[in-house]
Short mmCIF file of C-alpha atoms in Angstrom, two decimals:
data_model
loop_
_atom_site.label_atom_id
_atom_site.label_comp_id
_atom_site.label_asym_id
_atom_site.label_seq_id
_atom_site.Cartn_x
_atom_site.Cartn_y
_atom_site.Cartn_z
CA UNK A 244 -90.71 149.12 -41.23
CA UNK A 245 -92.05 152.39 -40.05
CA UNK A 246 -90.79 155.37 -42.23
CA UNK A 247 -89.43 158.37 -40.23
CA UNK A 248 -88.71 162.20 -40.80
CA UNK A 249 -86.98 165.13 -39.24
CA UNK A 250 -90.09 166.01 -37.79
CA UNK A 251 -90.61 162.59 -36.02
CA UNK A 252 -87.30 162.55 -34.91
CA UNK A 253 -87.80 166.07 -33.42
CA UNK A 254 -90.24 164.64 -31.70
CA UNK A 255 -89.20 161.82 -30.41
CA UNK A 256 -86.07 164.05 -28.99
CA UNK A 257 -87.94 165.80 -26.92
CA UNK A 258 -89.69 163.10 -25.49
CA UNK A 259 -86.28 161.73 -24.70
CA UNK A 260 -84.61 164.10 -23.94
CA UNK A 261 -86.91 167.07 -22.38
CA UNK A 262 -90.31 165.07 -21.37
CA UNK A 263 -91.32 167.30 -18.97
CA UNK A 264 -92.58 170.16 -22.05
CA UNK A 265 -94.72 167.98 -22.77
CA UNK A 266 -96.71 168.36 -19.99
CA UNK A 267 -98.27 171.66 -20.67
CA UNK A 268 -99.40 170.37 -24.66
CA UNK A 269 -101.02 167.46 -22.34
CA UNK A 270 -102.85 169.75 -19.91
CA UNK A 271 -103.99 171.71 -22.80
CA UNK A 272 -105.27 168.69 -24.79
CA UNK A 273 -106.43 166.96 -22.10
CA UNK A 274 -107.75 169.76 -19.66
CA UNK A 275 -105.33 168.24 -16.92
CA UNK A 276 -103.09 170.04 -14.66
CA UNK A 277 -99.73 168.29 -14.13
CA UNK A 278 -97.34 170.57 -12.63
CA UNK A 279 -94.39 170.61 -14.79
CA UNK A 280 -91.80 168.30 -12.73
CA UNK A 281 -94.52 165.46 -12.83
CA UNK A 282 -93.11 162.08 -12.77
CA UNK A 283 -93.26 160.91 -16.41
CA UNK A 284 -92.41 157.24 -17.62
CA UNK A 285 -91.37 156.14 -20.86
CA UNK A 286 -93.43 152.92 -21.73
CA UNK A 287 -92.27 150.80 -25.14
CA UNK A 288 -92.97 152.51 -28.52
CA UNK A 289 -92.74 149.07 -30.25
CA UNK A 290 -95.80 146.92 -30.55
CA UNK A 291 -96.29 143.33 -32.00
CA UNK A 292 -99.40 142.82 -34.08
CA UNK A 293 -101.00 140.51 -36.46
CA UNK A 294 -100.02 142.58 -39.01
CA UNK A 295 -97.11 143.29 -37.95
CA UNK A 296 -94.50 145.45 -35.57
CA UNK A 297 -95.82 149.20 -35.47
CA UNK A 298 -94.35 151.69 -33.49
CA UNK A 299 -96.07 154.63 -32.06
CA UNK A 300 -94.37 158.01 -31.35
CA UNK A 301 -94.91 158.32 -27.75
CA UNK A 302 -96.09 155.78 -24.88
CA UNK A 303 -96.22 158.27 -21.88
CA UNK A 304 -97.52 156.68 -17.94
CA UNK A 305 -98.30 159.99 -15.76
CA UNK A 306 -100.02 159.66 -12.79
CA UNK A 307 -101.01 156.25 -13.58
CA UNK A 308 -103.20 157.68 -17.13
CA UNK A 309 -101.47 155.92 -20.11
CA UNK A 310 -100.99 159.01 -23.05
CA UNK A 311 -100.69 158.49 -26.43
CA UNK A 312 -99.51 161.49 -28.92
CA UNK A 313 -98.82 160.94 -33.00
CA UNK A 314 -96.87 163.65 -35.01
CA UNK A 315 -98.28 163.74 -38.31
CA UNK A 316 -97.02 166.58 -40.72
CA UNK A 317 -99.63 165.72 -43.76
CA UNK A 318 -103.05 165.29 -43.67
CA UNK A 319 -103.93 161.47 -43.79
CA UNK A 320 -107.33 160.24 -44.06
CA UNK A 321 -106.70 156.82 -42.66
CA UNK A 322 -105.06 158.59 -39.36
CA UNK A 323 -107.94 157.50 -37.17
CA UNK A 324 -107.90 153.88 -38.39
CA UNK A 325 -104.22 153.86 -37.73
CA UNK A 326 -104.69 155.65 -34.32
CA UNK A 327 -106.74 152.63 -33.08
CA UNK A 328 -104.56 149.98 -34.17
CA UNK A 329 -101.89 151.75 -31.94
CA UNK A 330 -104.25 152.25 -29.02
CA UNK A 331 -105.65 148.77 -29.46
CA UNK A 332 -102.08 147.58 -29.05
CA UNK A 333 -101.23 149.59 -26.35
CA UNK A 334 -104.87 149.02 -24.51
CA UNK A 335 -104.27 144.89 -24.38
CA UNK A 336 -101.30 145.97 -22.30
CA UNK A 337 -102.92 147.23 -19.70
CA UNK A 338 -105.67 144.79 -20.02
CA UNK A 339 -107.05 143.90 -16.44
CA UNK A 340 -109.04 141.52 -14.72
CA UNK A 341 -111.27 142.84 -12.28
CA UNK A 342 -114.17 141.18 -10.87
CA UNK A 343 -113.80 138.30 -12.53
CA UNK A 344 -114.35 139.56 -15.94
CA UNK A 345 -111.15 141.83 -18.11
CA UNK A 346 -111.32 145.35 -18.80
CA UNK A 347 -109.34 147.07 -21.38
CA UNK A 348 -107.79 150.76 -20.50
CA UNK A 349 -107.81 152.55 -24.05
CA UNK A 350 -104.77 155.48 -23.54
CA UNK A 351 -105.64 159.11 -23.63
CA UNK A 352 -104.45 160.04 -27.36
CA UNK A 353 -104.37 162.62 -29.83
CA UNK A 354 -102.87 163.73 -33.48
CA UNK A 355 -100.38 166.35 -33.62
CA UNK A 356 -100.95 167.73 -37.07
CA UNK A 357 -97.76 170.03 -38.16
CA UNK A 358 -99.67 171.55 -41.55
CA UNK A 359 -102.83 172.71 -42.56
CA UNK A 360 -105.68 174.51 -40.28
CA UNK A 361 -108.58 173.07 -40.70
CA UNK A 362 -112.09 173.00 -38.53
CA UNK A 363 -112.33 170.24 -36.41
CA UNK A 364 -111.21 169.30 -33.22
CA UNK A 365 -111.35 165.52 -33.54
CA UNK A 366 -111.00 162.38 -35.88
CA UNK A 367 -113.25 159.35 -35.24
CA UNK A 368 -114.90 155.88 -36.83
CA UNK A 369 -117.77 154.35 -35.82
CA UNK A 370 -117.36 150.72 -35.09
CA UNK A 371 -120.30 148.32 -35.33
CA UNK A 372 -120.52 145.75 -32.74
CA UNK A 373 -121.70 142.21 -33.85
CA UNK A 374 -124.93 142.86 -31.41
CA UNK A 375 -125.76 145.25 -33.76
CA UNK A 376 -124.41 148.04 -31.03
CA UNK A 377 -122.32 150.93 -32.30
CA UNK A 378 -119.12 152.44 -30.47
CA UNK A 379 -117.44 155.47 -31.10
CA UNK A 380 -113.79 156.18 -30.84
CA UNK A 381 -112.81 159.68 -31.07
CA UNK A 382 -109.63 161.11 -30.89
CA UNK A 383 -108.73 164.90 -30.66
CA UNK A 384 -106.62 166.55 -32.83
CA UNK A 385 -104.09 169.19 -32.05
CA UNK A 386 -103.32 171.18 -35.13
CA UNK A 387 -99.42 173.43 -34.27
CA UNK A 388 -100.93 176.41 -37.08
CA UNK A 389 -103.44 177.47 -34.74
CA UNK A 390 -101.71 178.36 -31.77
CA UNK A 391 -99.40 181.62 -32.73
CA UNK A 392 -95.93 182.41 -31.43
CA UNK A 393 -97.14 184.51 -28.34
CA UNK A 394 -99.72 181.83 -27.81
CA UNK A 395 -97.44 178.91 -27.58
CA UNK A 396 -95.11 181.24 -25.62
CA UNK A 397 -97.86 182.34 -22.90
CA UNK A 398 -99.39 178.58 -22.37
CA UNK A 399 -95.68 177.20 -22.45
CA UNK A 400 -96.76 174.98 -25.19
CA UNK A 401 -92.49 174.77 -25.73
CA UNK A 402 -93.50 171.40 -27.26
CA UNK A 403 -94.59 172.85 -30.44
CA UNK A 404 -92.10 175.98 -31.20
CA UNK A 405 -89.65 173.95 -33.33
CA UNK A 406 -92.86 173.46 -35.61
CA UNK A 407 -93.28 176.81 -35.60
CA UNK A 408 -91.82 177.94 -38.98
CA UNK A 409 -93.38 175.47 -40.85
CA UNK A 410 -96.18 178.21 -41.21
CA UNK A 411 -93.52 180.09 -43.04
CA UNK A 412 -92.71 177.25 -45.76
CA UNK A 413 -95.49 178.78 -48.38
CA UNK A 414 -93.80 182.30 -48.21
CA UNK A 415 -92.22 182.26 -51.73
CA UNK A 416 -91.22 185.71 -51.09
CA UNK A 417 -90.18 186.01 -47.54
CA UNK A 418 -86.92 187.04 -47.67
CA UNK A 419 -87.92 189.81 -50.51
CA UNK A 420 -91.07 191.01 -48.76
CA UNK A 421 -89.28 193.68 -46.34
CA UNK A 422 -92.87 193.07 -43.90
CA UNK A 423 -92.71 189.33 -43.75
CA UNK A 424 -88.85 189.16 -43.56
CA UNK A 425 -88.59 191.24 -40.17
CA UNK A 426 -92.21 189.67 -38.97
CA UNK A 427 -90.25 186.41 -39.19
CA UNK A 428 -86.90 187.85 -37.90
CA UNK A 429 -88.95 189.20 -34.79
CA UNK A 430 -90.44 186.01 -33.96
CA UNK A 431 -86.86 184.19 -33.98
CA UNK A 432 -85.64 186.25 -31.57
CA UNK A 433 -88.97 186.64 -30.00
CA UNK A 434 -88.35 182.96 -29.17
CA UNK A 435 -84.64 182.80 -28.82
CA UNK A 436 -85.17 185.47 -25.94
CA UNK A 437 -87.60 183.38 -24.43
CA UNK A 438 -85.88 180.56 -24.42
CA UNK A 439 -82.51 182.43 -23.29
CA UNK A 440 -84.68 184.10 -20.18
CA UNK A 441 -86.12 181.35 -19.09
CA UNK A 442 -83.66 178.50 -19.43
CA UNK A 443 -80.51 179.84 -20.26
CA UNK A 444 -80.32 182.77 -17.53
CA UNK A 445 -81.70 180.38 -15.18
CA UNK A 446 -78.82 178.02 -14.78
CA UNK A 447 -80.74 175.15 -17.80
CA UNK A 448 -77.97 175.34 -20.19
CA UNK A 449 -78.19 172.56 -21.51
CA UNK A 450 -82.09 172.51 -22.44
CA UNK A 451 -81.48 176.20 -23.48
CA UNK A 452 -79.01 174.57 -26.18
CA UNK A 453 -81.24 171.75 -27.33
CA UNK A 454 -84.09 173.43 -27.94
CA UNK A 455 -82.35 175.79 -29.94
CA UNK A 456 -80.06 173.23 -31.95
CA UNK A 457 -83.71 171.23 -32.37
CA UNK A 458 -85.34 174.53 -33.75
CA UNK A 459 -82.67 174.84 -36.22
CA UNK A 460 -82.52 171.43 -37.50
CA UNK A 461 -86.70 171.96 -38.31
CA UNK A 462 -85.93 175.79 -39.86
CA UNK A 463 -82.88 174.02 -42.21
CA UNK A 464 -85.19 171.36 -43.40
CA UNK A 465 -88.09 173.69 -44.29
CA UNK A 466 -86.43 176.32 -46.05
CA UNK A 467 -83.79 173.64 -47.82
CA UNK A 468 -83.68 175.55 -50.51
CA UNK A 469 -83.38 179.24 -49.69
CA UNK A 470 -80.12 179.76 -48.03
CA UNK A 471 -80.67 183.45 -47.18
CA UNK A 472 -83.61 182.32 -45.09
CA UNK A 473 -81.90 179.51 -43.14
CA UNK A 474 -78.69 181.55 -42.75
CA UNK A 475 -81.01 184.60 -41.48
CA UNK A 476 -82.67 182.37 -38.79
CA UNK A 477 -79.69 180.88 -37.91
CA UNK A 478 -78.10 183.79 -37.27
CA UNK A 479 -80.47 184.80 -34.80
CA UNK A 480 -81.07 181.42 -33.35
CA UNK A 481 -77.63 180.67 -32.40
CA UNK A 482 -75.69 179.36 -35.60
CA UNK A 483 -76.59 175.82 -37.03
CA UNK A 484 -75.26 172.56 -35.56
CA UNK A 485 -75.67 169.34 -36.66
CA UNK A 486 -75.60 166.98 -33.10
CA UNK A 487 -77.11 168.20 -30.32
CA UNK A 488 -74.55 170.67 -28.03
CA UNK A 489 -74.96 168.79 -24.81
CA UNK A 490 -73.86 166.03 -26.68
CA UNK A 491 -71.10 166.83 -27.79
CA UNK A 492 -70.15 168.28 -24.52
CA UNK A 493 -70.55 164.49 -23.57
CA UNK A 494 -68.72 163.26 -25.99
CA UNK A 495 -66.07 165.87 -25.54
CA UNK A 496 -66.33 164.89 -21.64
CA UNK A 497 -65.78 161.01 -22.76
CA UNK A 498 -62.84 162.39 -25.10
CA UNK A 499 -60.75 164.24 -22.59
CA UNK A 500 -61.42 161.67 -19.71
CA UNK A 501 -60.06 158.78 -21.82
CA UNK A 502 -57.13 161.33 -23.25
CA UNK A 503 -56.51 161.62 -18.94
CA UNK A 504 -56.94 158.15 -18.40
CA UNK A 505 -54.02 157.44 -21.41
CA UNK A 506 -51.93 160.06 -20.05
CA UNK A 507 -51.94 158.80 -16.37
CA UNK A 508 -51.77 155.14 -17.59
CA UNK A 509 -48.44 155.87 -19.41
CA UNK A 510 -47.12 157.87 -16.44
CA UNK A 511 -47.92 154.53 -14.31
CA UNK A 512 -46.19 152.53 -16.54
CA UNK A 513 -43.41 154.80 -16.79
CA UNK A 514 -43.23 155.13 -13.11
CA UNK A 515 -43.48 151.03 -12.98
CA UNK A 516 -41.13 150.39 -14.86
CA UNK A 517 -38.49 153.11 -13.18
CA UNK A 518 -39.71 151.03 -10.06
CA UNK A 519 -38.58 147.58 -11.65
CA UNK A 520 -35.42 149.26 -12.78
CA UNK A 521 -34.39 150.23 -9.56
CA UNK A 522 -35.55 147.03 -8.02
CA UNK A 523 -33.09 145.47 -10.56
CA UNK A 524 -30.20 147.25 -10.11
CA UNK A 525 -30.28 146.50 -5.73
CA UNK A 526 -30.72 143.15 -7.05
CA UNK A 527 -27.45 143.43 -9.02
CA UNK A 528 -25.74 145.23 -6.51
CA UNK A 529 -27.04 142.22 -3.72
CA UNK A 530 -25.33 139.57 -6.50
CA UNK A 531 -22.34 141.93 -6.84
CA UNK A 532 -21.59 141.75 -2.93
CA UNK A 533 -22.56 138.04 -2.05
CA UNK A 534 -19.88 137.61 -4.98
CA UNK A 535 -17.59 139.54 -3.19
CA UNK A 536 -17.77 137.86 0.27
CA UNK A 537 -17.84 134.70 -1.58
CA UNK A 538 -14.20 135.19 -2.96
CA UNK A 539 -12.72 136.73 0.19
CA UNK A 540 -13.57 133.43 1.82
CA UNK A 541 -12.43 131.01 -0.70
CA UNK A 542 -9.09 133.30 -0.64
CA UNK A 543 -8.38 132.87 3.31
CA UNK A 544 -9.14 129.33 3.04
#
């Protein structure tokens, strides 16, 4: 069974729920350029294997290119050996026969590492064919601690801001150090202004809300333990929540419809049953007078 963290299920949210951000992180990966409103479809995560089931982060179709993207928030050696396994999986699913002999389509992929900056721009392993020939599979690596606030702001890479703060988890002394605590401070509400500009104020309320609540959930993990920290950023991002605010406008929704629902079911019943108790009492009154005739006859006869 797969293990998964806050930062996978971040993730995975977005993908869910708000797809379409992850267009720009594609076009920058991938030099593409998908307009934002592309038509993306969610193909299965879950993938049977020898060894296995293993389940991948994110199965994208766009413009009939399969795309592959892992979240990794450690550094992990075996990543590439891993990230062919999945795209081995995912390739004999779009395995096609075509002129008379198959062809497997490997998906465009690459690692989204949350930690660490380190110089490379790819992961790969050789693999030795039994002819003696040699292929290699490379996949490029995306690595959130290069790209800076403005950056990811500028490019729309919207994708990656709730990762942001991770870069701020080695700060020991960032609420003491009067610099670092309003550097940090400006780049909340650097990014809660963004946000609030160009969702919020445009009429996207409800995207404006879940990236925010998403943001949060990543800033309460990562500074746990330093309540003036999280309460400072949540302050300035909007207060912290703990299910997403559209959500719970849903539910809420669901809530009062089925409170309507009771309250107009009882007032049919009510009004039923004042319908049957009418219906009964011209009954009775019918009886009443066919009981009346019915003696008056017998009495002249």
């Amino acid at each position: 069974m797969e293990s998964s963290t806050i930062f996978d299920d971040v993730f995975r949210t977005m993908l869910e729920k708000m797809p379409q951000l992850a267009v720009p992180l594609i076009n920058e990966v991938f030099g593409t350029s998908y307009p934002e409103d592309v038509k993306i479809i969610q193909k299965r995560n879950e993938h049977q294997t020898k060894n296995g089931r293993i389940i991948t982060d994110s199965h994208l179709l766009i413009a009939n290119r399969i795309y592959h993207i892992e979240c990794q928030s450690t550094d992990d050696s075996t990543m590439v050996i891993r990230m062919i396994e999945y795209d081995f999986a995912i390739s004999l699913e779009q395995v096609q026969k075509e002129n008379g002999r198959y062809r497997m389509y490997f998906p465009q992929s690459c690692v989204l590492y949350l930690r660490g900056i380190k110089k490379r721009d790819a992961i790969s392993v050789e693999i030795v064919m039994p002819n003696g020939g040699t292929v290699e599979y490379t996949v490029p690596v995306v690595q959130v601690q290069e790209f800076t606030c403005d950056d990811m702001l500028r490019k729309r890479l919207l994708f990656l801001l709730p990762y942001h703060v991770i870069k701020y988890e080695q700060e020991k002394d960032l609420d003491t150090d009067r610099e670092k605590w309003k550097e940090f401070l400006d780049e909340c509400k650097k990014i809660e202004s963004y946000l609030e500009e160009n969702f919020l104020e445009k009429g996207n309320e409800k995207l404006y809300r879940d990236m925010v609540e998403l943001i949060i959930r990543i800033a309460d993990h990562v500074f746990r333990d330093n309540e003036k920290v999280r309460k400072g950023f949540g302050d300035v991002m909007g207060g912290k929540v703990l299910e997403l605010e559209s959500d719970k406008l849903i539910q809420r929704g669901i809530e009062q419809g089925l409170e309507q629902g009771i309250e107009q079911g009882i007032a049919m019943e009510r009004k039923n049953t004042e319908l049957v108790r009418r219906k009964a009492e011209e009954a009775e009154a019918e009886i009443q007078r066919l009981r009346k005739l019915l003696e008056e006859r017998n009495n002249k006869q």
